[in-house]
mmCIF file of C-alpha atoms and ligand atoms in Angstrom:
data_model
loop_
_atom_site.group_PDB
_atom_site.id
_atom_site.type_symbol
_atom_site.label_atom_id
_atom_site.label_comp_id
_atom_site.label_asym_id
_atom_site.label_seq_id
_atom_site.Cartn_x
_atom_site.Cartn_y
_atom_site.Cartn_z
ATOM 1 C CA UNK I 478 15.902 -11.384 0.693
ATOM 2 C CA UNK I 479 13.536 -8.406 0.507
ATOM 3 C CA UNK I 480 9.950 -9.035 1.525
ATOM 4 C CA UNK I 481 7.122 -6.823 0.990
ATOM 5 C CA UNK I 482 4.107 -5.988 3.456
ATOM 6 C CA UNK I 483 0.560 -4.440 2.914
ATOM 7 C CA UNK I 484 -1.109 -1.847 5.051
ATOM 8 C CA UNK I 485 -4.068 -0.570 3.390
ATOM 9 C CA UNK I 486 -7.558 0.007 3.967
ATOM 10 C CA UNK I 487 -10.461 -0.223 2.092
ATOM 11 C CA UNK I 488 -14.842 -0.040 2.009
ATOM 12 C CA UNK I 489 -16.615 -2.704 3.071
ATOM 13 C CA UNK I 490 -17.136 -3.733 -0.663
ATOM 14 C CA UNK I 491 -13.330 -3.784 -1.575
ATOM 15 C CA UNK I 492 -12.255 -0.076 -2.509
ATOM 16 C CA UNK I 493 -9.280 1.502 -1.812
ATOM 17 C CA UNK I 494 -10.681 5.092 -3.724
ATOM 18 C CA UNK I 495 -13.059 6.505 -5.107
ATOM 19 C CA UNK I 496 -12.513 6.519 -8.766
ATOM 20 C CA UNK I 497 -11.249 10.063 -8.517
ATOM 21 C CA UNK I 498 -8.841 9.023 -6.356
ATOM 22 C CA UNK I 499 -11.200 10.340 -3.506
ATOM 23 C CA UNK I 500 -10.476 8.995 -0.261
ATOM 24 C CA UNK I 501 -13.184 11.211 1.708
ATOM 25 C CA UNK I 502 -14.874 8.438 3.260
ATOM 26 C CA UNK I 503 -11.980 7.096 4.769
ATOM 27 C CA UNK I 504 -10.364 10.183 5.993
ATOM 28 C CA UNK I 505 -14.341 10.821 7.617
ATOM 29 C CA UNK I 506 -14.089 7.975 9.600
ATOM 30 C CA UNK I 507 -10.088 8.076 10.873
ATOM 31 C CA UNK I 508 -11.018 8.658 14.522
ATOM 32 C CA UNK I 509 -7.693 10.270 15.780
ATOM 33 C CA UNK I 510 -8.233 8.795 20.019
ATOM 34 C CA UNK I 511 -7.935 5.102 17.716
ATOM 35 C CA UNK I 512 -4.599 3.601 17.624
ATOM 36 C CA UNK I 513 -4.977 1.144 13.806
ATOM 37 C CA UNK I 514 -1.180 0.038 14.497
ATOM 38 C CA UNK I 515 0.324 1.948 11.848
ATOM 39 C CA UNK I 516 3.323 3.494 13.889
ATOM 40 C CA UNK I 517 4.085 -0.702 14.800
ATOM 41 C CA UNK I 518 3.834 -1.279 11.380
ATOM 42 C CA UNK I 519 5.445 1.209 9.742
ATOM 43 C CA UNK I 520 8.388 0.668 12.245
ATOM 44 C CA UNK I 521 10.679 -2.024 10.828
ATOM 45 C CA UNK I 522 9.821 -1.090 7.530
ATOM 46 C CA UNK I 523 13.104 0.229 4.887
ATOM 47 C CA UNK I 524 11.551 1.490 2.582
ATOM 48 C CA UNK I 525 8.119 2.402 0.715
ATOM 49 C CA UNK I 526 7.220 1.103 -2.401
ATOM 50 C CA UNK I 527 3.826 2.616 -3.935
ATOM 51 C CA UNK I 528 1.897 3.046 -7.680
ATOM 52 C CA UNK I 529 2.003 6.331 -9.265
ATOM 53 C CA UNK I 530 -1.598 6.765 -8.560
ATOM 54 C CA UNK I 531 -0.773 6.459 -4.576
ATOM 55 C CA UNK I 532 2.206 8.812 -5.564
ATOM 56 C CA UNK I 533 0.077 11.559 -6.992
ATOM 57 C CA UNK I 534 -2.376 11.663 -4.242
ATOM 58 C CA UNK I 535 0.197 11.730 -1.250
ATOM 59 C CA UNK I 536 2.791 14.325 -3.717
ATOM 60 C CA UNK I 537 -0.534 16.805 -2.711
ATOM 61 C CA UNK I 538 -0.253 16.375 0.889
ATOM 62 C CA UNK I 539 1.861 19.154 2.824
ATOM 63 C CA UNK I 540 4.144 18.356 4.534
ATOM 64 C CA UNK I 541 5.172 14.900 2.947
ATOM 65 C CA UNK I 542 4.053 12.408 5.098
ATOM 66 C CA UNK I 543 7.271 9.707 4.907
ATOM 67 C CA UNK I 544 9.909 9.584 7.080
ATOM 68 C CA UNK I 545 11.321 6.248 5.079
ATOM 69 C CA UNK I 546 13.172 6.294 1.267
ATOM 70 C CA UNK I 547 10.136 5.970 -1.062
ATOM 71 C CA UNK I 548 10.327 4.119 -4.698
ATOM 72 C CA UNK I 549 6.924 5.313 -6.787
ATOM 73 C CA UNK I 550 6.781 2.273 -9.882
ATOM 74 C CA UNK I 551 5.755 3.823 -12.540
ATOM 75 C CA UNK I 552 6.738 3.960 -16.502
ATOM 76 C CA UNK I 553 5.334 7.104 -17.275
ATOM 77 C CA UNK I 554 7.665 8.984 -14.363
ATOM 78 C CA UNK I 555 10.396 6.395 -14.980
ATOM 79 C CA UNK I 556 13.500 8.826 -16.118
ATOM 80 C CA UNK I 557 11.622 11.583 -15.357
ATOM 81 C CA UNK I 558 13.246 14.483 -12.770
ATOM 82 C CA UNK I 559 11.867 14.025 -9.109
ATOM 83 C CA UNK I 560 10.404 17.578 -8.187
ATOM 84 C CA UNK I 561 12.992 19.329 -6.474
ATOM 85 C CA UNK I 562 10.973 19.210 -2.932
ATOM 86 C CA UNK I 563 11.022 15.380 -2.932
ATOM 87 C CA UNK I 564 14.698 15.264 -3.874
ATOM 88 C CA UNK I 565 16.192 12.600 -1.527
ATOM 89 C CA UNK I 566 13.242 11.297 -0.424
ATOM 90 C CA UNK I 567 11.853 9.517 -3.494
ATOM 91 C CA UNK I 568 12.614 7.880 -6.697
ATOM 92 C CA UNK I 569 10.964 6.888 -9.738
ATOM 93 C CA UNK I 570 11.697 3.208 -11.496
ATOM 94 C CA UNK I 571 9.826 1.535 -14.127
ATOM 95 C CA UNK I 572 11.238 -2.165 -13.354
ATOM 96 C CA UNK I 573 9.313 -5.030 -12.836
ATOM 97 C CA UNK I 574 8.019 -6.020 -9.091
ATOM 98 C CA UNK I 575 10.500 -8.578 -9.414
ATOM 99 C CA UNK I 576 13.201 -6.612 -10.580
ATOM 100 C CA UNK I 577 12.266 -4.058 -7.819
ATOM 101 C CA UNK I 578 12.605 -6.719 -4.784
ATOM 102 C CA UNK I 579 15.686 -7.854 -6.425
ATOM 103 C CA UNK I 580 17.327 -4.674 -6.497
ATOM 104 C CA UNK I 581 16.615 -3.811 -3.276
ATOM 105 C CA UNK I 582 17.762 -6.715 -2.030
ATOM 106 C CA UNK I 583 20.958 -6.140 -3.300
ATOM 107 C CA UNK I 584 20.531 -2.671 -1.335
ATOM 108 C CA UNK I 585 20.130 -4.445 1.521
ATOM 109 C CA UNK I 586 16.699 -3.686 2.095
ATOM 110 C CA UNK I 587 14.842 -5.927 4.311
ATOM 111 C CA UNK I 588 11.449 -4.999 4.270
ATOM 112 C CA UNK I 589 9.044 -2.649 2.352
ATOM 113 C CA UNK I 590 6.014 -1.162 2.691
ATOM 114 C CA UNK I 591 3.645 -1.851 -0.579
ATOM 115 C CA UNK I 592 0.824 0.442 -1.593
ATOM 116 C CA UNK I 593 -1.422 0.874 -3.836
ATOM 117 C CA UNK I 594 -3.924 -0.923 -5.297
ATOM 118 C CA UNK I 595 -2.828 -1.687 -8.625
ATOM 119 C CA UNK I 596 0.647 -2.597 -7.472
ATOM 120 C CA UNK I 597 -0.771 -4.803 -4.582
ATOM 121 C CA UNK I 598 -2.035 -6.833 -7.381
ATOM 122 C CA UNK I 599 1.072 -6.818 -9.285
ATOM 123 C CA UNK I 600 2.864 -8.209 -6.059
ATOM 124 C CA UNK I 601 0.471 -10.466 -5.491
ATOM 125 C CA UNK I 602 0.340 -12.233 -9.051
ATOM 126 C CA UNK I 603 3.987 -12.622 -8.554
ATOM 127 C CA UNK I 604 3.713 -14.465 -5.292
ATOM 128 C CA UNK I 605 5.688 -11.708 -3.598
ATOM 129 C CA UNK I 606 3.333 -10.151 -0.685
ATOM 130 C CA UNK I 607 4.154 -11.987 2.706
ATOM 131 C CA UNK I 608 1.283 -10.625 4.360
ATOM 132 C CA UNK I 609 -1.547 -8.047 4.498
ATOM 133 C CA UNK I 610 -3.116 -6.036 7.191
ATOM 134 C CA UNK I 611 -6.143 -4.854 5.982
ATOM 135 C CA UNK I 612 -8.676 -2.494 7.344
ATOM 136 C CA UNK I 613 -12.140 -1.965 6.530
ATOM 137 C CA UNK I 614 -14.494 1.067 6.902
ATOM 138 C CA UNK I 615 -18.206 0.246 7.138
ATOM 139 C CA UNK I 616 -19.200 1.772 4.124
ATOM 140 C CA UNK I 617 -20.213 1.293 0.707
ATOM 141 C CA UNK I 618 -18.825 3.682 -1.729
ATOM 142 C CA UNK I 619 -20.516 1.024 -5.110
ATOM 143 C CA UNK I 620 -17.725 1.789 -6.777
ATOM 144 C CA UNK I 621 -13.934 2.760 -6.953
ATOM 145 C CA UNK I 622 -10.733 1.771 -7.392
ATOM 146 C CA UNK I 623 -10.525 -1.914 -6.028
ATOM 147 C CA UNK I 624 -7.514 -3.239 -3.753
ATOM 148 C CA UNK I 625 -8.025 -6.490 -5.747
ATOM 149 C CA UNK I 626 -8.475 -8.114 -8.991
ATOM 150 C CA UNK I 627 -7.914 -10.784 -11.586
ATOM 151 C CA UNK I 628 -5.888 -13.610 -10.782
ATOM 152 C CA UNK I 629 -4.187 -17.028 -12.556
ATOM 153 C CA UNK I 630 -4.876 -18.565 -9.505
ATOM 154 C CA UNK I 631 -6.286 -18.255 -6.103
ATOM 155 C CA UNK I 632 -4.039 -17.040 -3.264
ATOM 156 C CA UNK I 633 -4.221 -18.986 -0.342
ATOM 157 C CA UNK I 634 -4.745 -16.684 2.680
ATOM 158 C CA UNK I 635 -3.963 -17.693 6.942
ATOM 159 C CA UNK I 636 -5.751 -15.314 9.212
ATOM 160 C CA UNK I 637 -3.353 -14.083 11.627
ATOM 161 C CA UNK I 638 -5.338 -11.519 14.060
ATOM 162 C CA UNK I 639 -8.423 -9.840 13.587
ATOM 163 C CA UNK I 640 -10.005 -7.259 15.515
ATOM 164 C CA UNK I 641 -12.938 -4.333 15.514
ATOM 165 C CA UNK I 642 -12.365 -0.665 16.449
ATOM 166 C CA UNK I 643 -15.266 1.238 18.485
ATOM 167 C CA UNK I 644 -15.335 3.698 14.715
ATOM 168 C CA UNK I 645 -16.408 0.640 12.994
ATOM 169 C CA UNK I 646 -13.560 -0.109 10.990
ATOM 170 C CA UNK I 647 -12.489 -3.537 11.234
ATOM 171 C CA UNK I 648 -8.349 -4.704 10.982
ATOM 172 C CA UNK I 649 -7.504 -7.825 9.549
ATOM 173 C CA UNK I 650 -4.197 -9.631 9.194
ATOM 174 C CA UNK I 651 -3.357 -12.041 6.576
ATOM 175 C CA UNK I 652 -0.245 -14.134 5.572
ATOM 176 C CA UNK I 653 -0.110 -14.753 2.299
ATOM 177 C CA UNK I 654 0.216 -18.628 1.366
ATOM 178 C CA UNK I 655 3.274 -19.093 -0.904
ATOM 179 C CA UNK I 656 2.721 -21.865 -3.521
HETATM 180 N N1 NAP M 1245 -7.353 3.219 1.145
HETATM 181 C C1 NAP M 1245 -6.041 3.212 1.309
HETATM 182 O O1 NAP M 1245 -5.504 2.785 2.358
HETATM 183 C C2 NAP M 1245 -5.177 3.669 0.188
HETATM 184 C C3 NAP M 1245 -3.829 3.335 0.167
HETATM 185 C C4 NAP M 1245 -3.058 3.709 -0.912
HETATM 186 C C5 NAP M 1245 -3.619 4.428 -1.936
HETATM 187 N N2 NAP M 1245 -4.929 4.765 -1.866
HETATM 188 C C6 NAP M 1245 -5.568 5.506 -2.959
HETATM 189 O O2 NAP M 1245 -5.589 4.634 -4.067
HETATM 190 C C7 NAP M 1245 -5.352 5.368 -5.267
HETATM 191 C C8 NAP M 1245 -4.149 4.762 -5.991
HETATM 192 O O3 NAP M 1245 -4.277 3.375 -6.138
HETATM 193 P P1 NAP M 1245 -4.319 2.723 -7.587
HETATM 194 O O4 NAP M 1245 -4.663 1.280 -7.441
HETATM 195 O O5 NAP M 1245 -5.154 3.575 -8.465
HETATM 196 O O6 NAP M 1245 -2.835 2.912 -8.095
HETATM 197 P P2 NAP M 1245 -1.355 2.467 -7.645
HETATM 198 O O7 NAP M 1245 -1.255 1.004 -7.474
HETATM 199 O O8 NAP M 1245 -0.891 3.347 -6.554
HETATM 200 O O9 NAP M 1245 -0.566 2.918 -8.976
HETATM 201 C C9 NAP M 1245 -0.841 2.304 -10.196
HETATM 202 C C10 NAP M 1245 0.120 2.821 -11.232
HETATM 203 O O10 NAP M 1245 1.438 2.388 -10.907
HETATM 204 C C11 NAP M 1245 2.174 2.201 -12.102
HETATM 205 N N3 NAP M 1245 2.814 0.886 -12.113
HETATM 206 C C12 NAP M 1245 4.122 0.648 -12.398
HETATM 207 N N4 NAP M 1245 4.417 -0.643 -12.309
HETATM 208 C C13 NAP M 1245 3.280 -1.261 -11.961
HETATM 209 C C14 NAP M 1245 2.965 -2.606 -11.743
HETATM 210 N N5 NAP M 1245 3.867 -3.575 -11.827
HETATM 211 N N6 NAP M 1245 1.696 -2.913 -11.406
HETATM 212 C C15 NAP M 1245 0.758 -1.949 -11.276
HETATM 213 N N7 NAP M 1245 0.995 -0.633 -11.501
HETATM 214 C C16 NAP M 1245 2.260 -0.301 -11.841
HETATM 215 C C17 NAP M 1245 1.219 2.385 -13.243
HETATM 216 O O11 NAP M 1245 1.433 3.722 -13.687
HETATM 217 P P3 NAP M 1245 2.355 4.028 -14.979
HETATM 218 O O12 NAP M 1245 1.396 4.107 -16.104
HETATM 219 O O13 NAP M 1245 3.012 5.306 -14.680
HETATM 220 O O14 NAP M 1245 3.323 2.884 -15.122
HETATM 221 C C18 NAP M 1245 -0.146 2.281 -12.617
HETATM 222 O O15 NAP M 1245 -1.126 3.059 -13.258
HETATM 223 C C19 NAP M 1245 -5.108 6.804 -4.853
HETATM 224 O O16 NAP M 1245 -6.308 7.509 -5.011
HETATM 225 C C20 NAP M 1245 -4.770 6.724 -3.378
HETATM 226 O O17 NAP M 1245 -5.177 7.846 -2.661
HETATM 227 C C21 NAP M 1245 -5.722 4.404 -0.842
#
């Protein structure tokens, strides 16, 4: 079984971007001397799974940043050529988040990184996130792209750590409640 794990960070009132995509505000307040656990996180993930609009924001950065097998969802780039660069690294599917975790499963993939806002919510709806660490910059940006949305139902959260960073920024983790 494949299970999929958030590490994402977001304004104080719930944005993971600007609606440009901007992510200024964050980047101003990364203090470099912090340790935010991503190395310990990132380490027994497989692979990373993101949204095409996390794709075309991190396809800008030089060099890429992933040392891990990348999967960018996405129907528009779905059968699409991966630029040459990114050869190898990623690939481009337009399945279903359940068809995703059960092909990868079948990969043998144990455990992926989700990101993304829209896809987070995709995840979620399914009842396929196992848990969430979530950081949060004290700012307001008013509005954005939002890590969360609409729901059939509420998702039951347990609070698993929390603690505060001398920037400001504030790391939660959640397991998600399976119904
Ligand atoms: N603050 C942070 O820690 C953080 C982390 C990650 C990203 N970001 C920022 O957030 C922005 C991207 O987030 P986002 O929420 O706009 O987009 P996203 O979740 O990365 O991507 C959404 C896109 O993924 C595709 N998609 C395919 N299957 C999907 C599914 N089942 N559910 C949802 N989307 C699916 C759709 O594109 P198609 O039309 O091609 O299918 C959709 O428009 C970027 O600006 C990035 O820099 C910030």
């Amino acid at each position: 079984m494949t299970t999929a794990h958030v590490f994402i960070a977001i304004s104080l009132d719930g944005y993971i971007a600007r609606s440009d995509g901007d992510i200024d505000w964050l980047l101003q307040r990364d203090d470099p001397t912090e340790d935010h656990g991503y190395n310990d996180f990132i380490a027994d993930k497989d692979v990373i799974v993101m949204g095409r609009g996390s794709y075309e924001k991190v396809s800008s950065f030089d060099p890429w940043p992933y040392d891990r097998p990348v999967v960018v969802l996405s129907r528009q780039l779905a059968g699409t050529p991966v630029p040459e660069a990114l050869q190898g690294k990623v690939r481009f599917t337009g399945a279903s988040p359940r068809e995703l975790m059960d092909s990868l499963a079948g990969e043998g993939v144990r455990r992926i990184y989700l990101d993304g806002g829209q896809v987070v919510q995709s995840f979620l709806r399914e009842g396929l996130v196992e848990d969430m660490v979530i950081t949060t910059a004290p700012v307001l940006i008013g509005s954005g792209r939002p890590l969360f949305g609409t729901l059939a139902s509420d998702v039951d959260l347990v609070l698993v750590s929390s603690r505060s960073f001398p920037s400001g920024l504030v790391q939660s983790t959640y397991r998600v409640r399976q119904q």
